[in-house]
Amino acid sequence: METRSPARSAILWTVAVGLSLGLNVVLFDLMPRLIDKRGSRRLECEPCIEMVNIVRIKHPEPRARREEKREEPKVNETPKKVSPKKMVYANRPVRQTMDLPFEINPKLPPVPCAVSVPPMKTVSLGAPDAPVLKGSYEMGEIDHPLTTLARVPPVYPMKARRMGIEGWVKVRFIVNEQGRVEDIRIVESRPEKVFDEAVIRCVSIWRFTPGTVDGIPVKTWVKTTVQFDLQKEKG
């Protein structure tokens, strides 16, 4: 086998390195040029975009306005006084006078200016036809018997219910002109004072049609008996 000398191998390595360096330089030089050529071709193919400038044109003023501006204000001229507007309110009536362009016919018969007014009829309270009203009336003195509009039963006292106490209460009261109950009076009760309060409470909220005398509402005395029965309460 042949053995290469060190000088020959060094020369070969020097030549190889030089060739590689030259090849790299050629490649680095050619690549940018190739890229520029392709880019320039693409740019040449793209359409050109023109810039557009927008300008706003001011419209000329009309001739009348120009003349108004040119007119100079007069120095000696005093400003006109503006009279305030008169406000007309709807609540205040507006009076208007009218002059009618005609004359009265003299051939018409005369008409008296005064108009006779018939005398007014007066009615005295003491006339025989007028009814004389009293302060209150009994059931037999009114035109029609009273009609009950609302009548609530009394509440059975709890103490009397527990003890089994039964009884009754006679009560007398006035039905006024509005049909309400007033002036309640206990006439008699059995047993005494056991059911009185319950009767007064329930009777005070009763309502009736008011009694009338000759069609006029009057106060009417009413008398009734309220029973307290345990069997009715249970039923």
mmCIF file of C-alpha atoms in Angstrom:
data_model
loop_
_atom_site.group_PDB
_atom_site.id
_atom_site.type_symbol
_atom_site.label_atom_id
_atom_site.label_comp_id
_atom_site.label_asym_id
_atom_site.label_seq_id
_atom_site.Cartn_x
_atom_site.Cartn_y
_atom_site.Cartn_z
ATOM 1 C CA MET A 1 0.000 0.000 0.000
ATOM 2 C CA GLU A 2 1.048 3.471 -0.794
ATOM 3 C CA THR A 3 1.372 5.849 2.106
ATOM 4 C CA ARG A 4 0.520 9.443 1.553
ATOM 5 C CA SER A 5 2.948 11.980 2.668
ATOM 6 C CA PRO A 6 1.872 14.622 5.160
ATOM 7 C CA ALA A 7 2.508 17.406 2.666
ATOM 8 C CA ARG A 8 0.189 15.883 0.096
ATOM 9 C CA SER A 9 -2.639 15.378 2.576
ATOM 10 C CA ALA A 10 -2.336 18.916 3.754
ATOM 11 C CA ILE A 11 -2.639 20.185 0.222
ATOM 12 C CA LEU A 12 -5.775 18.084 -0.324
ATOM 13 C CA TRP A 13 -7.388 19.462 2.840
ATOM 14 C CA THR A 14 -6.532 22.991 1.811
ATOM 15 C CA VAL A 15 -8.082 22.510 -1.632
ATOM 16 C CA ALA A 16 -11.263 20.962 -0.126
ATOM 17 C CA VAL A 17 -11.672 23.790 2.330
ATOM 18 C CA GLY A 18 -11.173 26.386 -0.380
ATOM 19 C CA LEU A 19 -13.734 24.755 -2.644
ATOM 20 C CA SER A 20 -16.302 24.615 0.160
ATOM 21 C CA LEU A 21 -15.745 28.238 1.005
ATOM 22 C CA GLY A 22 -16.071 29.274 -2.649
ATOM 23 C CA LEU A 23 -19.285 27.289 -3.013
ATOM 24 C CA ASN A 24 -20.793 28.920 0.071
ATOM 25 C CA VAL A 25 -19.892 32.389 -1.157
ATOM 26 C CA VAL A 26 -21.477 31.676 -4.549
ATOM 27 C CA LEU A 27 -24.684 30.389 -2.876
ATOM 28 C CA PHE A 28 -24.976 33.375 -0.490
ATOM 29 C CA ASP A 29 -24.527 35.709 -3.454
ATOM 30 C CA LEU A 30 -27.059 34.000 -5.749
ATOM 31 C CA MET A 31 -29.929 33.474 -3.232
ATOM 32 C CA PRO A 32 -30.775 37.174 -2.591
ATOM 33 C CA ARG A 33 -30.694 37.907 -6.305
ATOM 34 C CA LEU A 34 -33.059 35.043 -7.075
ATOM 35 C CA ILE A 35 -35.476 36.231 -4.316
ATOM 36 C CA ASP A 36 -35.379 39.855 -5.586
ATOM 37 C CA LYS A 37 -36.208 38.767 -9.117
ATOM 38 C CA ARG A 38 -39.252 36.767 -7.992
ATOM 39 C CA GLY A 39 -40.451 39.571 -5.712
ATOM 40 C CA SER A 40 -40.081 42.186 -8.431
ATOM 41 C CA ARG A 41 -42.090 40.076 -10.830
ATOM 42 C CA ARG A 42 -44.913 39.689 -8.312
ATOM 43 C CA LEU A 43 -44.969 43.376 -7.618
ATOM 44 C CA GLU A 44 -45.139 44.147 -11.326
ATOM 45 C CA CYS A 45 -48.178 41.896 -11.722
ATOM 46 C CA GLU A 46 -50.191 43.484 -8.884
ATOM 47 C CA PRO A 47 -52.513 46.350 -9.901
ATOM 48 C CA CYS A 48 -51.565 49.852 -8.874
ATOM 49 C CA ILE A 49 -53.798 51.583 -6.320
ATOM 50 C CA GLU A 50 -54.171 55.284 -6.779
ATOM 51 C CA MET A 51 -54.574 57.587 -3.769
ATOM 52 C CA VAL A 52 -57.855 59.534 -3.585
ATOM 53 C CA ASN A 53 -57.996 62.897 -1.836
ATOM 54 C CA ILE A 54 -61.427 64.151 -0.641
ATOM 55 C CA VAL A 55 -61.824 67.903 -0.734
ATOM 56 C CA ARG A 56 -64.951 69.584 0.701
ATOM 57 C CA ILE A 57 -66.024 72.523 -1.412
ATOM 58 C CA LYS A 58 -67.739 75.341 0.473
ATOM 59 C CA HIS A 59 -70.996 76.405 -1.149
ATOM 60 C CA PRO A 60 -71.177 80.081 -1.978
ATOM 61 C CA GLU A 61 -73.542 82.103 0.196
ATOM 62 C CA PRO A 62 -76.641 83.567 -1.468
ATOM 63 C CA ARG A 63 -76.562 87.148 -2.545
ATOM 64 C CA ALA A 64 -79.184 88.294 -0.044
ATOM 65 C CA ARG A 65 -77.064 87.167 2.918
ATOM 66 C CA ARG A 66 -74.003 88.932 1.545
ATOM 67 C CA GLU A 67 -75.915 92.183 1.307
ATOM 68 C CA GLU A 68 -77.188 91.803 4.875
ATOM 69 C CA LYS A 69 -73.651 91.348 6.140
ATOM 70 C CA ARG A 70 -72.395 94.351 4.220
ATOM 71 C CA GLU A 71 -75.052 96.632 5.712
ATOM 72 C CA GLU A 72 -73.636 98.537 8.630
ATOM 73 C CA PRO A 73 -75.842 99.229 11.674
ATOM 74 C CA LYS A 74 -76.986 102.797 12.027
ATOM 75 C CA VAL A 75 -75.529 104.564 15.045
ATOM 76 C CA ASN A 76 -78.247 107.191 15.597
ATOM 77 C CA GLU A 77 -81.116 104.747 15.295
ATOM 78 C CA THR A 78 -82.723 103.924 18.645
ATOM 79 C CA PRO A 79 -83.738 100.322 19.298
ATOM 80 C CA LYS A 80 -87.402 99.568 18.935
ATOM 81 C CA LYS A 81 -89.317 98.775 22.095
ATOM 82 C CA VAL A 82 -90.890 95.372 22.014
ATOM 83 C CA SER A 83 -94.283 95.416 23.649
ATOM 84 C CA PRO A 84 -94.936 92.411 25.878
ATOM 85 C CA LYS A 85 -97.467 89.927 24.644
ATOM 86 C CA LYS A 86 -100.800 89.986 26.345
ATOM 87 C CA MET A 87 -101.638 86.667 27.922
ATOM 88 C CA VAL A 88 -105.237 85.549 27.658
ATOM 89 C CA TYR A 89 -106.358 83.110 30.292
ATOM 90 C CA ALA A 90 -109.081 80.603 29.599
ATOM 91 C CA ASN A 91 -110.720 81.121 32.989
ATOM 92 C CA ARG A 92 -111.328 84.834 32.337
ATOM 93 C CA PRO A 93 -114.129 85.552 29.882
ATOM 94 C CA VAL A 94 -113.259 87.927 27.033
ATOM 95 C CA ARG A 95 -115.866 90.593 26.508
ATOM 96 C CA GLN A 96 -116.454 91.753 22.990
ATOM 97 C CA THR A 97 -118.762 94.467 21.774
ATOM 98 C CA MET A 98 -120.301 94.360 18.328
ATOM 99 C CA ASP A 99 -121.904 97.178 16.397
ATOM 100 C CA LEU A 100 -124.714 95.774 14.297
ATOM 101 C CA PRO A 101 -125.261 97.720 11.061
ATOM 102 C CA PHE A 102 -129.044 97.890 11.095
ATOM 103 C CA GLU A 103 -131.814 100.161 12.400
ATOM 104 C CA ILE A 104 -135.016 99.280 14.222
ATOM 105 C CA ASN A 105 -138.074 99.408 12.097
ATOM 106 C CA PRO A 106 -140.229 102.319 13.411
ATOM 107 C CA LYS A 107 -143.425 100.604 12.162
ATOM 108 C CA LEU A 108 -143.152 97.830 14.765
ATOM 109 C CA PRO A 109 -145.548 98.136 17.746
ATOM 110 C CA PRO A 110 -144.009 99.366 20.991
ATOM 111 C CA VAL A 111 -142.966 96.716 23.517
ATOM 112 C CA PRO A 112 -142.898 97.508 27.259
ATOM 113 C CA CYS A 113 -139.417 97.384 28.748
ATOM 114 C CA ALA A 114 -140.533 96.008 32.115
ATOM 115 C CA VAL A 115 -141.569 92.355 32.408
ATOM 116 C CA SER A 116 -144.089 91.522 35.090
ATOM 117 C CA VAL A 117 -142.995 88.728 37.443
ATOM 118 C CA PRO A 118 -145.715 86.680 39.162
ATOM 119 C CA PRO A 119 -145.608 86.729 42.946
ATOM 120 C CA MET A 120 -143.778 83.855 44.642
ATOM 121 C CA LYS A 121 -145.791 81.333 46.580
ATOM 122 C CA THR A 122 -144.718 80.919 50.173
ATOM 123 C CA VAL A 123 -145.421 77.921 52.359
ATOM 124 C CA SER A 124 -145.473 78.325 56.102
ATOM 125 C CA LEU A 125 -144.389 75.495 58.357
ATOM 126 C CA GLY A 126 -147.478 75.936 60.431
ATOM 127 C CA ALA A 127 -149.830 75.043 57.590
ATOM 128 C CA PRO A 128 -152.463 72.414 58.379
ATOM 129 C CA ASP A 129 -151.215 70.128 55.563
ATOM 130 C CA ALA A 130 -147.598 69.985 56.821
ATOM 131 C CA PRO A 131 -146.866 67.095 59.249
ATOM 132 C CA VAL A 132 -145.735 67.945 62.761
ATOM 133 C CA LEU A 133 -142.740 65.711 63.545
ATOM 134 C CA LYS A 134 -141.849 64.492 67.025
ATOM 135 C CA GLY A 135 -138.476 63.535 68.396
ATOM 136 C CA SER A 136 -139.158 59.778 68.078
ATOM 137 C CA TYR A 137 -141.966 57.382 67.169
ATOM 138 C CA GLU A 138 -143.174 53.980 68.209
ATOM 139 C CA MET A 139 -143.523 51.050 65.801
ATOM 140 C CA GLY A 140 -147.290 51.567 65.425
ATOM 141 C CA GLU A 141 -146.915 55.256 64.426
ATOM 142 C CA ILE A 142 -144.705 54.879 61.329
ATOM 143 C CA ASP A 143 -145.876 54.276 57.754
ATOM 144 C CA HIS A 144 -144.424 50.777 57.347
ATOM 145 C CA PRO A 145 -142.732 48.274 59.699
ATOM 146 C CA LEU A 146 -138.952 48.288 59.781
ATOM 147 C CA THR A 147 -136.996 45.903 57.544
ATOM 148 C CA THR A 148 -133.835 44.308 58.890
ATOM 149 C CA LEU A 149 -130.822 44.737 56.587
ATOM 150 C CA ALA A 150 -128.068 43.247 58.798
ATOM 151 C CA ARG A 151 -128.614 41.282 62.006
ATOM 152 C CA VAL A 152 -125.694 39.431 63.617
ATOM 153 C CA PRO A 153 -126.405 36.929 66.416
ATOM 154 C CA PRO A 154 -124.764 37.636 69.795
ATOM 155 C CA VAL A 155 -121.620 35.850 70.936
ATOM 156 C CA TYR A 156 -122.383 33.379 73.727
ATOM 157 C CA PRO A 157 -120.290 34.331 76.800
ATOM 158 C CA MET A 158 -117.584 31.703 77.455
ATOM 159 C CA LYS A 159 -118.184 31.649 81.223
ATOM 160 C CA ALA A 160 -121.924 31.051 80.799
ATOM 161 C CA ARG A 161 -121.242 28.341 78.182
ATOM 162 C CA ARG A 162 -118.880 26.459 80.511
ATOM 163 C CA MET A 163 -121.342 26.663 83.409
ATOM 164 C CA GLY A 164 -124.285 25.687 81.161
ATOM 165 C CA ILE A 165 -126.245 28.881 81.852
ATOM 166 C CA GLU A 166 -129.092 29.850 79.508
ATOM 167 C CA GLY A 167 -131.268 32.975 79.530
ATOM 168 C CA TRP A 168 -132.739 35.913 77.671
ATOM 169 C CA VAL A 169 -132.463 39.716 77.478
ATOM 170 C CA LYS A 170 -135.178 42.251 76.636
ATOM 171 C CA VAL A 171 -133.630 45.278 74.940
ATOM 172 C CA ARG A 172 -135.003 48.594 73.654
ATOM 173 C CA PHE A 173 -133.190 50.899 71.186
ATOM 174 C CA ILE A 174 -133.724 53.641 68.559
ATOM 175 C CA VAL A 175 -133.272 53.242 64.800
ATOM 176 C CA ASN A 176 -132.272 56.709 63.529
ATOM 177 C CA GLU A 177 -132.947 58.366 60.158
ATOM 178 C CA GLN A 178 -129.962 56.552 58.595
ATOM 179 C CA GLY A 179 -131.058 53.094 59.797
ATOM 180 C CA ARG A 180 -128.375 52.831 62.516
ATOM 181 C CA VAL A 181 -128.947 51.729 66.115
ATOM 182 C CA GLU A 182 -128.452 54.150 68.994
ATOM 183 C CA ASP A 183 -129.555 54.678 72.622
ATOM 184 C CA ILE A 184 -129.543 50.954 73.578
ATOM 185 C CA ARG A 185 -131.311 50.180 76.872
ATOM 186 C CA ILE A 186 -131.617 46.854 78.735
ATOM 187 C CA VAL A 187 -135.234 46.490 79.920
ATOM 188 C CA GLU A 188 -135.003 43.114 81.668
ATOM 189 C CA SER A 189 -132.651 40.093 81.683
ATOM 190 C CA ARG A 190 -132.553 36.582 83.146
ATOM 191 C CA PRO A 191 -130.154 35.927 84.789
ATOM 192 C CA GLU A 192 -129.245 39.520 85.492
ATOM 193 C CA LYS A 193 -126.084 41.066 83.969
ATOM 194 C CA VAL A 194 -124.864 37.780 82.482
ATOM 195 C CA PHE A 195 -125.739 38.417 78.823
ATOM 196 C CA ASP A 196 -126.155 42.237 78.872
ATOM 197 C CA GLU A 197 -122.761 43.146 77.368
ATOM 198 C CA ALA A 198 -123.058 40.512 74.625
ATOM 199 C CA VAL A 199 -126.489 41.877 73.628
ATOM 200 C CA ILE A 200 -125.312 45.521 73.564
ATOM 201 C CA ARG A 201 -122.335 44.605 71.347
ATOM 202 C CA CYS A 202 -124.362 42.674 68.783
ATOM 203 C CA VAL A 203 -127.342 45.092 68.659
ATOM 204 C CA SER A 204 -125.079 48.106 68.062
ATOM 205 C CA ILE A 205 -124.041 46.762 64.622
ATOM 206 C CA TRP A 206 -127.559 45.906 63.399
ATOM 207 C CA ARG A 207 -128.886 47.870 60.403
ATOM 208 C CA PHE A 208 -132.496 48.616 59.368
ATOM 209 C CA THR A 209 -134.435 50.606 56.829
ATOM 210 C CA PRO A 210 -135.386 53.837 58.631
ATOM 211 C CA GLY A 211 -139.006 54.371 59.642
ATOM 212 C CA THR A 212 -140.978 57.119 57.865
ATOM 213 C CA VAL A 213 -143.906 59.350 58.695
ATOM 214 C CA ASP A 214 -145.581 60.766 55.566
ATOM 215 C CA GLY A 215 -142.450 59.722 53.651
ATOM 216 C CA ILE A 216 -140.042 61.571 55.972
ATOM 217 C CA PRO A 217 -137.384 59.436 57.788
ATOM 218 C CA VAL A 218 -137.797 59.591 61.566
ATOM 219 C CA LYS A 219 -136.363 57.984 64.694
ATOM 220 C CA THR A 220 -138.194 54.824 65.709
ATOM 221 C CA TRP A 221 -138.183 52.905 68.985
ATOM 222 C CA VAL A 222 -137.723 49.133 68.680
ATOM 223 C CA LYS A 223 -138.166 46.518 71.407
ATOM 224 C CA THR A 224 -137.005 42.882 71.068
ATOM 225 C CA THR A 225 -135.893 39.869 73.121
ATOM 226 C CA VAL A 226 -132.593 38.044 72.509
ATOM 227 C CA GLN A 227 -132.509 34.360 73.554
ATOM 228 C CA PHE A 228 -129.422 32.436 74.690
ATOM 229 C CA ASP A 229 -129.920 28.693 74.178
ATOM 230 C CA LEU A 230 -127.094 26.143 74.364
ATOM 231 C CA GLN A 231 -128.915 23.615 72.170
ATOM 232 C CA LYS A 232 -129.165 26.139 69.314
ATOM 233 C CA GLU A 233 -125.472 26.988 69.734
ATOM 234 C CA LYS A 234 -124.507 23.303 69.485
ATOM 235 C CA GLY A 235 -126.807 22.754 66.491
#
